[in-house]
Every structure is written in structure tokens, then in C-alpha cells.
PDB file of C-alpha atoms in Angstrom:
ATOM      1  CA  MET A   1      -0.003  -0.060   0.020  1.00  0.00           C
ATOM      2  CA  SER A   2       1.483   3.370  -0.959  1.00  0.00           C
ATOM      3  CA  ARG A   3       1.177   6.468   1.359  1.00  0.00           C
ATOM      4  CA  ALA A   4       1.024   9.870  -0.233  1.00  0.00           C
ATOM      5  CA  ILE A   5       3.908  12.003   0.959  1.00  0.00           C
ATOM      6  CA  PRO A   6       2.733  15.145   2.642  1.00  0.00           C
ATOM      7  CA  ARG A   7       3.813  18.387   1.155  1.00  0.00           C
ATOM      8  CA  PRO A   8       4.737  21.323   3.020  1.00  0.00           C
ATOM      9  CA  ALA A   9       2.132  24.123   3.074  1.00  0.00           C
ATOM     10  CA  SER A  10       4.297  26.521   1.023  1.00  0.00           C
ATOM     11  CA  THR A  11       5.262  24.045  -1.691  1.00  0.00           C
ATOM     12  CA  ALA A  12       1.297  23.054  -1.796  1.00  0.00           C
ATOM     13  CA  LEU A  13       0.603  26.764  -2.541  1.00  0.00           C
ATOM     14  CA  LEU A  14       3.138  26.869  -4.964  1.00  0.00           C
ATOM     15  CA  HIS A  15       1.814  24.250  -6.875  1.00  0.00           C
ATOM     16  CA  HIS A  16      -1.848  25.524  -6.647  1.00  0.00           C
ATOM     17  CA  ARG A  17      -0.514  28.702  -8.130  1.00  0.00           C
ATOM     18  CA  LEU A  18       1.216  27.102 -10.962  1.00  0.00           C
ATOM     19  CA  ALA A  19      -2.044  25.330 -11.612  1.00  0.00           C
ATOM     20  CA  VAL A  20      -3.779  28.764 -11.656  1.00  0.00           C
ATOM     21  CA  VAL A  21      -1.454  30.021 -14.080  1.00  0.00           C
ATOM     22  CA  MET A  22      -1.989  27.399 -16.267  1.00  0.00           C
ATOM     23  CA  ALA A  23      -5.659  28.036 -16.283  1.00  0.00           C
ATOM     24  CA  LEU A  24      -4.764  31.656 -16.952  1.00  0.00           C
ATOM     25  CA  MET A  25      -2.551  30.504 -19.999  1.00  0.00           C
ATOM     26  CA  GLY A  26      -5.369  28.549 -21.330  1.00  0.00           C
ATOM     27  CA  LEU A  27      -7.975  31.317 -21.112  1.00  0.00           C
ATOM     28  CA  ILE A  28      -5.555  33.758 -22.903  1.00  0.00           C
ATOM     29  CA  ALA A  29      -5.248  30.865 -25.811  1.00  0.00           C
ATOM     30  CA  TYR A  30      -9.125  30.670 -25.793  1.00  0.00           C
ATOM     31  CA  ALA A  31      -9.444  34.466 -25.809  1.00  0.00           C
ATOM     32  CA  GLY A  32      -7.372  34.780 -29.185  1.00  0.00           C
ATOM     33  CA  GLY A  33      -9.905  32.952 -31.146  1.00  0.00           C
ATOM     34  CA  ALA A  34     -13.141  33.935 -29.072  1.00  0.00           C
ATOM     35  CA  GLY A  35     -12.984  37.611 -29.924  1.00  0.00           C
ATOM     36  CA  GLU A  36     -15.967  39.643 -28.716  1.00  0.00           C
ATOM     37  CA  GLN A  37     -17.763  36.644 -27.333  1.00  0.00           C
ATOM     38  CA  PHE A  38     -15.198  36.774 -24.243  1.00  0.00           C
ATOM     39  CA  LEU A  39     -17.352  38.204 -21.411  1.00  0.00           C
ATOM     40  CA  THR A  40     -17.562  35.082 -19.502  1.00  0.00           C
ATOM     41  CA  GLY A  41     -13.689  34.805 -20.102  1.00  0.00           C
ATOM     42  CA  LEU A  42     -13.192  38.079 -18.531  1.00  0.00           C
ATOM     43  CA  ILE A  43     -15.156  36.944 -15.449  1.00  0.00           C
ATOM     44  CA  ALA A  44     -13.426  33.737 -15.270  1.00  0.00           C
ATOM     45  CA  ALA A  45      -9.969  35.564 -15.391  1.00  0.00           C
ATOM     46  CA  ALA A  46     -10.860  37.973 -12.569  1.00  0.00           C
ATOM     47  CA  PHE A  47     -11.959  35.024 -10.377  1.00  0.00           C
ATOM     48  CA  LEU A  48      -8.556  33.189 -11.144  1.00  0.00           C
ATOM     49  CA  VAL A  49      -6.599  36.173 -10.291  1.00  0.00           C
ATOM     50  CA  VAL A  50      -8.521  36.410  -7.140  1.00  0.00           C
ATOM     51  CA  ALA A  51      -7.887  32.635  -6.479  1.00  0.00           C
ATOM     52  CA  PHE A  52      -4.002  33.110  -7.037  1.00  0.00           C
ATOM     53  CA  PHE A  53      -3.685  35.729  -4.248  1.00  0.00           C
ATOM     54  CA  TRP A  54      -6.255  34.529  -1.793  1.00  0.00           C
ATOM     55  CA  ARG A  55      -7.051  30.974  -0.276  1.00  0.00           C
ATOM     56  CA  PRO A  56     -10.836  30.979   1.186  1.00  0.00           C
ATOM     57  CA  PRO A  57     -11.330  29.563   4.657  1.00  0.00           C
ATOM     58  CA  ASP A  58     -12.761  26.266   4.984  1.00  0.00           C
ATOM     59  CA  ASP A  59     -16.291  27.464   5.824  1.00  0.00           C
ATOM     60  CA  ALA A  60     -16.212  30.043   2.817  1.00  0.00           C
ATOM     61  CA  VAL A  61     -15.398  26.862   0.506  1.00  0.00           C
ATOM     62  CA  ALA A  62     -18.334  24.978   1.975  1.00  0.00           C
ATOM     63  CA  ARG A  63     -20.371  28.127   0.811  1.00  0.00           C
ATOM     64  CA  LEU A  64     -19.126  28.419  -2.430  1.00  0.00           C
ATOM     65  CA  GLU A  65     -19.664  25.020  -3.121  1.00  0.00           C
ATOM     66  CA  ARG A  66     -23.425  25.652  -2.667  1.00  0.00           C
ATOM     67  CA  VAL A  67     -23.124  28.396  -5.441  1.00  0.00           C
ATOM     68  CA  TRP A  68     -21.153  26.374  -7.945  1.00  0.00           C
ATOM     69  CA  LEU A  69     -23.436  23.301  -8.511  1.00  0.00           C
ATOM     70  CA  PRO A  70     -26.651  25.566  -9.106  1.00  0.00           C
ATOM     71  CA  LEU A  71     -24.627  27.498 -11.688  1.00  0.00           C
ATOM     72  CA  ALA A  72     -23.086  24.254 -13.110  1.00  0.00           C
ATOM     73  CA  LEU A  73     -26.578  22.630 -13.420  1.00  0.00           C
ATOM     74  CA  ILE A  74     -27.795  25.710 -15.408  1.00  0.00           C
ATOM     75  CA  LEU A  75     -25.043  25.732 -17.901  1.00  0.00           C
ATOM     76  CA  VAL A  76     -25.470  22.256 -18.235  1.00  0.00           C
ATOM     77  CA  ALA A  77     -29.327  22.914 -19.433  1.00  0.00           C
ATOM     78  CA  ARG A  78     -28.009  25.737 -21.383  1.00  0.00           C
ATOM     79  CA  ALA A  79     -25.586  23.465 -23.435  1.00  0.00           C
ATOM     80  CA  LEU A  80     -28.451  20.955 -23.642  1.00  0.00           C
ATOM     81  CA  VAL A  81     -30.926  23.521 -25.245  1.00  0.00           C
ATOM     82  CA  HIS A  82     -28.193  24.882 -27.778  1.00  0.00           C
ATOM     83  CA  ALA A  83     -27.464  21.329 -28.569  1.00  0.00           C
ATOM     84  CA  PHE A  84     -30.927  19.748 -29.075  1.00  0.00           C
ATOM     85  CA  VAL A  85     -33.361  22.510 -29.146  1.00  0.00           C
ATOM     86  CA  LEU A  86     -31.561  25.541 -31.113  1.00  0.00           C
ATOM     87  CA  ARG A  87     -29.323  23.121 -33.096  1.00  0.00           C
ATOM     88  CA  ASP A  88     -26.798  26.002 -32.633  1.00  0.00           C
ATOM     89  CA  ASP A  89     -22.985  26.098 -31.791  1.00  0.00           C
ATOM     90  CA  LEU A  90     -22.364  24.023 -28.837  1.00  0.00           C
ATOM     91  CA  VAL A  91     -18.604  25.375 -28.100  1.00  0.00           C
ATOM     92  CA  LEU A  92     -19.638  28.485 -26.243  1.00  0.00           C
ATOM     93  CA  PRO A  93     -21.878  26.890 -23.642  1.00  0.00           C
ATOM     94  CA  VAL A  94     -19.744  23.927 -23.212  1.00  0.00           C
ATOM     95  CA  VAL A  95     -16.791  26.624 -22.579  1.00  0.00           C
ATOM     96  CA  ASP A  96     -18.789  28.559 -20.172  1.00  0.00           C
ATOM     97  CA  LEU A  97     -19.409  25.512 -18.243  1.00  0.00           C
ATOM     98  CA  LEU A  98     -15.607  24.669 -18.447  1.00  0.00           C
ATOM     99  CA  LEU A  99     -14.658  28.187 -17.102  1.00  0.00           C
ATOM    100  CA  LEU A 100     -17.028  27.613 -14.002  1.00  0.00           C
ATOM    101  CA  LEU A 101     -15.662  24.370 -13.263  1.00  0.00           C
ATOM    102  CA  LEU A 102     -11.861  25.858 -13.598  1.00  0.00           C
ATOM    103  CA  VAL A 103     -12.885  28.616 -11.151  1.00  0.00           C
ATOM    104  CA  ALA A 104     -14.621  26.349  -8.734  1.00  0.00           C
ATOM    105  CA  GLU A 105     -11.641  23.985  -8.738  1.00  0.00           C
ATOM    106  CA  SER A 106      -9.264  27.192  -7.920  1.00  0.00           C
ATOM    107  CA  PHE A 107     -11.400  27.997  -4.900  1.00  0.00           C
ATOM    108  CA  ARG A 108     -11.234  24.373  -3.527  1.00  0.00           C
ATOM    109  CA  PRO A 109      -8.700  23.258  -0.825  1.00  0.00           C
ATOM    110  CA  THR A 110      -5.063  23.068  -1.842  1.00  0.00           C
ATOM    111  CA  ASN A 111      -4.032  19.423  -2.747  1.00  0.00           C
ATOM    112  CA  ALA A 112      -2.620  17.750  -5.500  1.00  0.00           C
ATOM    113  CA  GLN A 113      -5.878  15.899  -6.383  1.00  0.00           C
ATOM    114  CA  ASN A 114      -7.481  19.264  -7.140  1.00  0.00           C
ATOM    115  CA  ASP A 115      -4.461  20.809  -9.122  1.00  0.00           C
ATOM    116  CA  ALA A 116      -4.481  17.835 -11.234  1.00  0.00           C
ATOM    117  CA  ARG A 117      -8.136  18.495 -12.137  1.00  0.00           C
ATOM    118  CA  MET A 118      -7.279  22.224 -12.867  1.00  0.00           C
ATOM    119  CA  TYR A 119      -4.688  21.022 -15.056  1.00  0.00           C
ATOM    120  CA  ALA A 120      -6.983  18.639 -16.912  1.00  0.00           C
ATOM    121  CA  LEU A 121      -9.604  21.264 -17.426  1.00  0.00           C
ATOM    122  CA  SER A 122      -7.019  23.713 -18.324  1.00  0.00           C
ATOM    123  CA  PHE A 123      -5.859  21.133 -21.182  1.00  0.00           C
ATOM    124  CA  ALA A 124      -9.596  20.944 -22.093  1.00  0.00           C
ATOM    125  CA  LEU A 125      -9.802  24.736 -22.505  1.00  0.00           C
ATOM    126  CA  LEU A 126      -6.651  24.466 -24.742  1.00  0.00           C
ATOM    127  CA  LEU A 127      -8.407  21.725 -26.972  1.00  0.00           C
ATOM    128  CA  ALA A 128     -11.489  24.219 -27.034  1.00  0.00           C
ATOM    129  CA  ALA A 129      -9.138  27.047 -28.182  1.00  0.00           C
ATOM    130  CA  THR A 130      -8.139  25.253 -31.147  1.00  0.00           C
ATOM    131  CA  ALA A 131     -11.195  23.458 -32.247  1.00  0.00           C
ATOM    132  CA  TYR A 132     -13.265  26.944 -31.900  1.00  0.00           C
ATOM    133  CA  ARG A 133     -10.696  28.758 -34.096  1.00  0.00           C
ATOM    134  CA  PRO A 134      -8.354  26.362 -35.920  1.00  0.00           C
TER     135      PRO A 134
END
């Protein structure tokens, strides 16, 4: 059975900040192709910059979790409407959901598992940037 080696708090914070910077870089890559349809990207960038400098206390994390879930469900419903009712471009609603997930992960507790999810979401944002405007 393998045991995870605990990282010092400063190393965990540095790793988390690097994950936030990676998310911001993915956001910049997406901004290059999104053009004028980037209001949600600006909002996400503001939240990511806040997450870079501020770590919320545990009770605030719990309150934020109660905000992220309903917003995510609304964005999933919006993506489904775009896909099945409007038969419209699906990239923008899915990227909005992706940005919300990135912001939500950036405010979760600092640990390697959350940072790995942030890296995966940042990579998905890079893929969306290449798919949206090749």
C-alpha cells in the first residue's frame, strides 16, 4: 500500500498557484479565438486572479460549493438547449461550463488532486481554443 507523502504548505500553495497560472494561460489561448464573445472569459479571469492571491477559509469553501453546483446545472441545461433545441454552436455553452469548473476548482482546498483536475480542465480549454478557431 502506497502512502502519499505530505507536501509542506508552501510547496502546496506554490503548486496550486502554478495550476491557476496554467488555467490563465489556457484562458488567454481561448481569448485569442473567441474575440468579442469573451465576457464570461473576463469574469473567469478575474476570479482566477483572485484565486491566485487568496485562499478562502474552509467555511467559505463550503458556502462556495453551494453556489457552484446550481450554476453548473444551469450551464448544463443551457448546453443541452443549444444542442437539442436550437441546434446551434455547442462550443460556447460548453466552454462557459468549463470556465465555471475551472473557477470552482481554483477555490477548493490546496491539494494535488484538485490541482490535477485544474490541469485537466486547462488542457480542455486549450483544446477548445484550437477547436473554436483553428
